[in-house]
Amino acid sequence: MSDYGHELEFGAFITPSNAEPRQVVELVRTAEAAGLDLATFQDHPYQPRFLDTWTLLSYVAARTDRIRLSGNVLNLPLRPPAVLARAAASLDLLSGGRFELGLGAGGFWDAIEAMGGRRLTPGQGVDALSEAIDVIRGVWDAGNKERFRVDGEYYQVNGAKRGPAPAHDIGIWLGAYKPRMLRLTGAKADGWLPSLAYVQGLDELAADNRIIDEAAEEAGRSPAAVRRLINVGGRFGHARGDRLLAGPPAQWAEQLTALTLEYGFGTYILAGDDPTALQIFGREVAPAVRELVAAERK
């Protein structure tokens, strides 16, 4: 594997807990003050302990100035794609181009069905997500004056008007692990967003990258068209060790630099709700990684 040359970005993956709603907002403001580029939230509309992620994204957009926002990832089975497309474009316009669209095919089907969603098999979920991407991009194509129609197996659009167009080209990032999802990422998505905790080591990351690259090339795209993002976790400490992301900020910087240069990742999103960790990640780790990668790229 190799470096795809993407500009480096760093973000936060914050729990949308409703126990202390203002604390969630303050964590985003802490991330922004620390220089982080992105704040993200998981989306489980069936989880009563969480704030509704879309409402939270909208509220946080109004309470911040610079940081970009995304679901990590939004639950497509409970968010119809045509409506989601207009909501995303609207939030992007209102926030000055600060919204990105992380999407997932769904997974907790008992809970989804309990909320009135349609139960799908994993394979059907991938097919539905593929159709949804077409619907979303079709709605955003506001310059096209033809009535929008999609006659899919899972989603239909019957002559809807297109628009609004978002303020910028919103990235569609997919949370993907299995081969079919990875191939869809390469063929249609702007980003791949796995979690490091859910993969079985660096060899698996390399293999997944190859699947994405091959699918991109088969679709006539450059593999570099797909940004590689990853949710990471760990702990900061004084002593250096052998474990990944467990040690001083300098060690984190060296290890994330290797993930960029050898495995192509360009966006690192720190999972956790510790404001001190967010500050260290933004003020110490991020600048160090940028410096190390820039030196190697020269």
Short mmCIF file of C-alpha atoms in Angstrom, two decimals:
data_model
loop_
_atom_site.label_atom_id
_atom_site.label_comp_id
_atom_site.label_asym_id
_atom_site.label_seq_id
_atom_site.Cartn_x
_atom_site.Cartn_y
_atom_site.Cartn_z
CA MET A 1 0.00 0.00 0.00
CA SER A 2 1.02 3.62 -0.35
CA ASP A 3 0.16 7.17 0.53
CA TYR A 4 -2.78 8.56 -1.47
CA GLY A 5 -1.57 12.11 -0.87
CA HIS A 6 -4.68 13.40 0.89
CA GLU A 7 -4.44 16.49 3.04
CA LEU A 8 -4.39 15.33 6.66
CA GLU A 9 -7.43 15.85 8.86
CA PHE A 10 -8.11 15.11 12.52
CA GLY A 11 -11.41 14.79 14.30
CA ALA A 12 -13.43 13.69 17.31
CA PHE A 13 -15.96 10.86 17.70
CA ILE A 14 -18.18 12.02 20.58
CA THR A 15 -20.93 10.01 22.28
CA PRO A 16 -24.33 11.74 21.77
CA SER A 17 -25.44 10.97 25.32
CA ASN A 18 -28.63 12.69 26.45
CA ALA A 19 -27.70 12.47 30.15
CA GLU A 20 -25.72 15.74 29.92
CA PRO A 21 -26.68 17.35 26.59
CA ARG A 22 -24.69 20.54 27.14
CA GLN A 23 -21.59 18.52 27.93
CA VAL A 24 -21.79 17.00 24.45
CA VAL A 25 -21.91 20.46 22.91
CA GLU A 26 -19.00 21.63 25.05
CA LEU A 27 -16.91 18.67 23.90
CA VAL A 28 -17.43 19.79 20.30
CA ARG A 29 -16.42 23.32 21.22
CA THR A 30 -13.34 21.90 22.97
CA ALA A 31 -12.47 19.97 19.81
CA GLU A 32 -12.86 23.11 17.72
CA ALA A 33 -10.70 25.16 20.10
CA ALA A 34 -8.03 22.42 19.98
CA GLY A 35 -7.79 22.85 16.21
CA LEU A 36 -9.53 19.63 15.21
CA ASP A 37 -11.13 19.61 11.76
CA LEU A 38 -14.12 17.38 12.35
CA ALA A 39 -16.66 16.42 15.01
CA THR A 40 -18.73 13.26 14.50
CA PHE A 41 -21.48 11.33 16.28
CA GLN A 42 -22.83 7.81 16.02
CA ASP A 43 -26.45 7.51 14.90
CA HIS A 44 -28.70 4.96 16.58
CA PRO A 45 -32.25 6.41 16.49
CA TYR A 46 -33.57 3.41 18.44
CA GLN A 47 -31.24 4.11 21.39
CA PRO A 48 -33.16 6.07 24.07
CA ARG A 49 -29.94 7.02 25.90
CA PHE A 50 -28.78 9.07 22.92
CA LEU A 51 -29.78 12.44 21.56
CA ASP A 52 -31.16 12.32 18.05
CA THR A 53 -28.05 12.69 15.94
CA TRP A 54 -29.55 14.87 13.22
CA THR A 55 -30.97 17.32 15.76
CA LEU A 56 -27.61 17.35 17.53
CA LEU A 57 -25.70 18.02 14.30
CA SER A 58 -27.97 20.95 13.53
CA TYR A 59 -27.69 22.42 17.02
CA VAL A 60 -23.91 22.01 17.15
CA ALA A 61 -23.54 23.64 13.73
CA ALA A 62 -25.16 26.76 15.19
CA ARG A 63 -22.86 26.72 18.24
CA THR A 64 -19.57 26.43 16.34
CA ASP A 65 -17.76 28.46 13.69
CA ARG A 66 -15.15 26.37 11.91
CA ILE A 67 -15.27 22.66 12.71
CA ARG A 68 -16.92 20.35 10.17
CA LEU A 69 -19.61 17.87 11.21
CA SER A 70 -20.72 14.38 10.23
CA GLY A 71 -22.63 11.35 11.39
CA ASN A 72 -20.33 8.43 12.11
CA VAL A 73 -22.32 6.93 10.46
CA LEU A 74 -25.97 7.89 9.81
CA ASN A 75 -28.51 5.09 9.98
CA LEU A 76 -29.86 4.89 6.43
CA PRO A 77 -32.70 2.40 7.11
CA LEU A 78 -34.38 4.98 9.38
CA ARG A 79 -33.55 8.06 7.27
CA PRO A 80 -35.16 8.07 3.78
CA PRO A 81 -32.47 9.11 1.28
CA ALA A 82 -34.41 11.79 -0.63
CA VAL A 83 -35.34 13.56 2.60
CA LEU A 84 -31.83 13.01 3.99
CA ALA A 85 -30.34 14.59 0.86
CA ARG A 86 -32.36 17.79 1.31
CA ALA A 87 -31.62 17.88 5.03
CA ALA A 88 -27.89 17.46 4.35
CA ALA A 89 -27.83 20.18 1.69
CA SER A 90 -29.79 22.51 3.98
CA LEU A 91 -27.43 21.97 6.91
CA ASP A 92 -24.45 22.45 4.62
CA LEU A 93 -25.87 25.75 3.37
CA LEU A 94 -26.73 26.96 6.88
CA SER A 95 -23.31 26.02 8.28
CA GLY A 96 -21.28 27.52 5.44
CA GLY A 97 -20.21 24.22 3.90
CA ARG A 98 -19.30 22.36 7.09
CA PHE A 99 -21.29 19.14 6.72
CA GLU A 100 -20.14 15.72 5.45
CA LEU A 101 -22.35 12.66 5.01
CA GLY A 102 -21.20 9.48 6.74
CA LEU A 103 -23.57 6.63 5.88
CA GLY A 104 -24.09 3.07 7.06
CA ALA A 105 -26.20 0.27 5.60
CA GLY A 106 -27.67 -0.65 9.01
CA GLY A 107 -26.94 -3.54 11.29
CA PHE A 108 -29.13 -3.72 14.39
CA TRP A 109 -32.15 -4.96 12.50
CA ASP A 110 -34.30 -5.92 15.49
CA ALA A 111 -34.03 -2.38 16.81
CA ILE A 112 -34.50 -0.85 13.35
CA GLU A 113 -37.65 -2.92 12.81
CA ALA A 114 -38.93 -1.98 16.27
CA MET A 115 -38.76 1.68 15.19
CA GLY A 116 -40.78 1.02 12.05
CA GLY A 117 -37.87 0.41 9.69
CA ARG A 118 -37.69 -2.34 7.11
CA ARG A 119 -35.66 -5.42 7.98
CA LEU A 120 -33.08 -6.29 5.32
CA THR A 121 -30.45 -8.96 4.94
CA PRO A 122 -26.84 -7.73 4.89
CA GLY A 123 -26.73 -8.14 1.12
CA GLN A 124 -29.99 -6.25 0.67
CA GLY A 125 -28.63 -3.51 2.91
CA VAL A 126 -25.67 -2.99 0.57
CA ASP A 127 -27.96 -2.87 -2.48
CA ALA A 128 -30.25 -0.38 -0.73
CA LEU A 129 -27.27 1.80 0.20
CA SER A 130 -26.11 1.80 -3.43
CA GLU A 131 -29.55 2.98 -4.55
CA ALA A 132 -29.62 5.59 -1.78
CA ILE A 133 -26.33 7.12 -2.95
CA ASP A 134 -27.85 7.57 -6.42
CA VAL A 135 -30.95 9.17 -4.90
CA ILE A 136 -28.93 11.55 -2.73
CA ARG A 137 -26.67 12.68 -5.56
CA GLY A 138 -29.67 13.07 -7.85
CA VAL A 139 -31.42 15.39 -5.37
CA TRP A 140 -28.24 17.47 -5.01
CA ASP A 141 -28.01 17.88 -8.81
CA ALA A 142 -30.03 21.10 -8.68
CA GLY A 143 -28.76 22.34 -12.05
CA ASN A 144 -30.53 19.48 -13.79
CA LYS A 145 -34.05 20.73 -14.58
CA GLU A 146 -35.44 17.32 -15.48
CA ARG A 147 -37.79 15.81 -12.93
CA PHE A 148 -35.91 13.24 -10.87
CA ARG A 149 -36.91 9.61 -11.16
CA VAL A 150 -35.44 6.46 -9.62
CA ASP A 151 -37.17 3.12 -9.91
CA GLY A 152 -35.13 1.04 -7.52
CA GLU A 153 -35.94 -2.11 -5.65
CA TYR A 154 -35.66 -0.34 -2.29
CA TYR A 155 -36.09 3.36 -3.09
CA GLN A 156 -38.29 5.13 -5.62
CA VAL A 157 -38.40 8.77 -6.64
CA ASN A 158 -41.31 9.60 -8.93
CA GLY A 159 -40.70 12.94 -10.60
CA ALA A 160 -39.43 14.96 -7.64
CA LYS A 161 -37.91 18.38 -8.12
CA ARG A 162 -34.17 18.46 -7.48
CA GLY A 163 -32.33 20.66 -5.01
CA PRO A 164 -31.18 22.44 -3.09
CA ALA A 165 -27.53 22.08 -4.03
CA PRO A 166 -25.24 21.98 -0.99
CA ALA A 167 -22.75 24.77 -0.32
CA HIS A 168 -19.84 22.47 -1.22
CA ASP A 169 -19.34 19.00 -2.64
CA ILE A 170 -20.45 17.00 0.39
CA GLY A 171 -18.37 13.86 0.83
CA ILE A 172 -20.26 10.58 1.14
CA TRP A 173 -18.27 8.36 3.50
CA LEU A 174 -19.24 4.74 4.06
CA GLY A 175 -18.69 2.72 7.20
CA ALA A 176 -17.65 -0.51 5.47
CA TYR A 177 -15.99 -3.80 6.42
CA LYS A 178 -17.24 -6.69 4.26
CA PRO A 179 -16.18 -7.15 0.61
CA ARG A 180 -19.47 -6.02 -0.96
CA MET A 181 -19.51 -2.83 1.09
CA LEU A 182 -15.86 -2.21 0.29
CA ARG A 183 -16.52 -2.64 -3.43
CA LEU A 184 -19.42 -0.19 -3.20
CA THR A 185 -17.09 2.26 -1.46
CA GLY A 186 -14.60 2.03 -4.28
CA ALA A 187 -17.26 2.34 -6.97
CA LYS A 188 -19.39 5.18 -5.62
CA ALA A 189 -18.23 6.74 -2.34
CA ASP A 190 -15.91 9.64 -1.50
CA GLY A 191 -14.52 8.06 1.66
CA TRP A 192 -14.04 4.85 3.60
CA LEU A 193 -14.67 5.13 7.36
CA PRO A 194 -13.88 2.00 9.41
CA SER A 195 -13.03 1.80 13.11
CA LEU A 196 -9.62 0.47 14.06
CA ALA A 197 -11.16 -1.50 16.93
CA TYR A 198 -13.25 -3.54 14.48
CA VAL A 199 -10.45 -4.73 12.18
CA GLN A 200 -8.10 -7.62 12.78
CA GLY A 201 -4.80 -5.82 12.41
CA LEU A 202 -2.96 -3.88 9.74
CA ASP A 203 -2.95 -6.76 7.26
CA GLU A 204 -6.74 -6.56 7.10
CA LEU A 205 -6.57 -2.81 6.46
CA ALA A 206 -4.18 -3.44 3.57
CA ALA A 207 -6.46 -6.13 2.10
CA ASP A 208 -9.52 -3.88 2.41
CA ASN A 209 -7.68 -1.04 0.70
CA ARG A 210 -6.88 -3.31 -2.21
CA ILE A 211 -10.56 -4.22 -2.63
CA ILE A 212 -11.51 -0.53 -2.65
CA ASP A 213 -8.75 0.34 -5.11
CA GLU A 214 -9.70 -2.44 -7.52
CA ALA A 215 -13.40 -1.46 -7.39
CA ALA A 216 -12.50 2.19 -8.01
CA GLU A 217 -10.41 1.31 -11.04
CA GLU A 218 -13.16 -0.95 -12.42
CA ALA A 219 -15.55 2.00 -12.11
CA GLY A 220 -13.12 4.24 -14.00
CA ARG A 221 -12.04 6.17 -10.91
CA SER A 222 -8.69 6.81 -9.33
CA PRO A 223 -8.22 5.00 -5.99
CA ALA A 224 -7.15 8.38 -4.60
CA ALA A 225 -10.71 9.61 -5.19
CA VAL A 226 -11.66 7.68 -2.04
CA ARG A 227 -10.41 9.35 1.15
CA ARG A 228 -9.37 6.86 3.83
CA LEU A 229 -10.69 7.85 7.26
CA ILE A 230 -10.44 5.82 10.44
CA ASN A 231 -11.85 5.97 13.96
CA VAL A 232 -9.06 5.40 16.46
CA GLY A 233 -8.85 4.99 20.21
CA GLY A 234 -6.09 4.62 22.75
CA ARG A 235 -4.56 6.30 25.75
CA PHE A 236 -1.92 8.92 26.31
CA GLY A 237 0.88 8.16 28.74
CA HIS A 238 4.46 9.11 29.54
CA ALA A 239 6.18 5.80 28.79
CA ARG A 240 6.70 4.52 25.27
CA GLY A 241 5.45 1.01 24.59
CA ASP A 242 4.93 -1.55 21.86
CA ARG A 243 1.16 -1.19 21.57
CA LEU A 244 -0.54 0.91 18.93
CA LEU A 245 -1.70 4.30 20.22
CA ALA A 246 -0.70 3.76 23.83
CA GLY A 247 2.04 6.15 24.91
CA PRO A 248 3.19 9.76 24.64
CA PRO A 249 1.92 12.08 21.87
CA ALA A 250 5.19 11.71 19.95
CA GLN A 251 4.65 7.96 19.70
CA TRP A 252 1.07 8.50 18.51
CA ALA A 253 2.39 10.88 15.85
CA GLU A 254 4.95 8.35 14.60
CA GLN A 255 2.36 5.56 14.41
CA LEU A 256 -0.27 7.67 12.66
CA THR A 257 2.37 8.85 10.22
CA ALA A 258 3.08 5.22 9.36
CA LEU A 259 -0.65 4.61 8.82
CA THR A 260 -0.67 7.51 6.36
CA LEU A 261 2.46 6.62 4.42
CA GLU A 262 2.01 2.84 4.38
CA TYR A 263 -1.77 2.35 4.50
CA GLY A 264 -3.07 5.55 2.93
CA PHE A 265 -5.15 7.00 5.77
CA GLY A 266 -5.66 10.75 5.65
CA THR A 267 -8.24 11.39 8.39
CA TYR A 268 -7.95 10.26 12.01
CA ILE A 269 -10.98 10.54 14.30
CA LEU A 270 -10.38 10.06 18.02
CA ALA A 271 -13.17 8.19 19.80
CA GLY A 272 -13.86 9.23 23.38
CA ASP A 273 -15.30 11.94 25.58
CA ASP A 274 -12.19 13.07 27.48
CA PRO A 275 -11.63 16.79 26.84
CA THR A 276 -7.97 16.53 27.80
CA ALA A 277 -7.40 13.77 25.24
CA LEU A 278 -9.10 15.87 22.56
CA GLN A 279 -6.83 18.80 23.40
CA ILE A 280 -3.69 16.65 23.22
CA PHE A 281 -4.86 15.10 19.95
CA GLY A 282 -5.53 18.48 18.36
CA ARG A 283 -2.67 20.55 19.77
CA GLU A 284 0.15 18.01 19.94
CA VAL A 285 -0.53 14.91 17.84
CA ALA A 286 -2.10 16.54 14.77
CA PRO A 287 0.67 19.13 14.16
CA ALA A 288 3.37 16.50 14.69
CA VAL A 289 1.79 14.09 12.20
CA ARG A 290 1.42 16.86 9.63
CA GLU A 291 5.07 17.79 10.04
CA LEU A 292 6.32 14.20 9.79
CA VAL A 293 4.17 13.38 6.75
CA ALA A 294 5.13 16.62 4.98
CA ALA A 295 8.80 15.82 5.47
CA GLU A 296 8.37 12.33 4.01
CA ARG A 297 6.30 13.56 1.08
CA LYS A 298 9.04 16.00 0.11
#
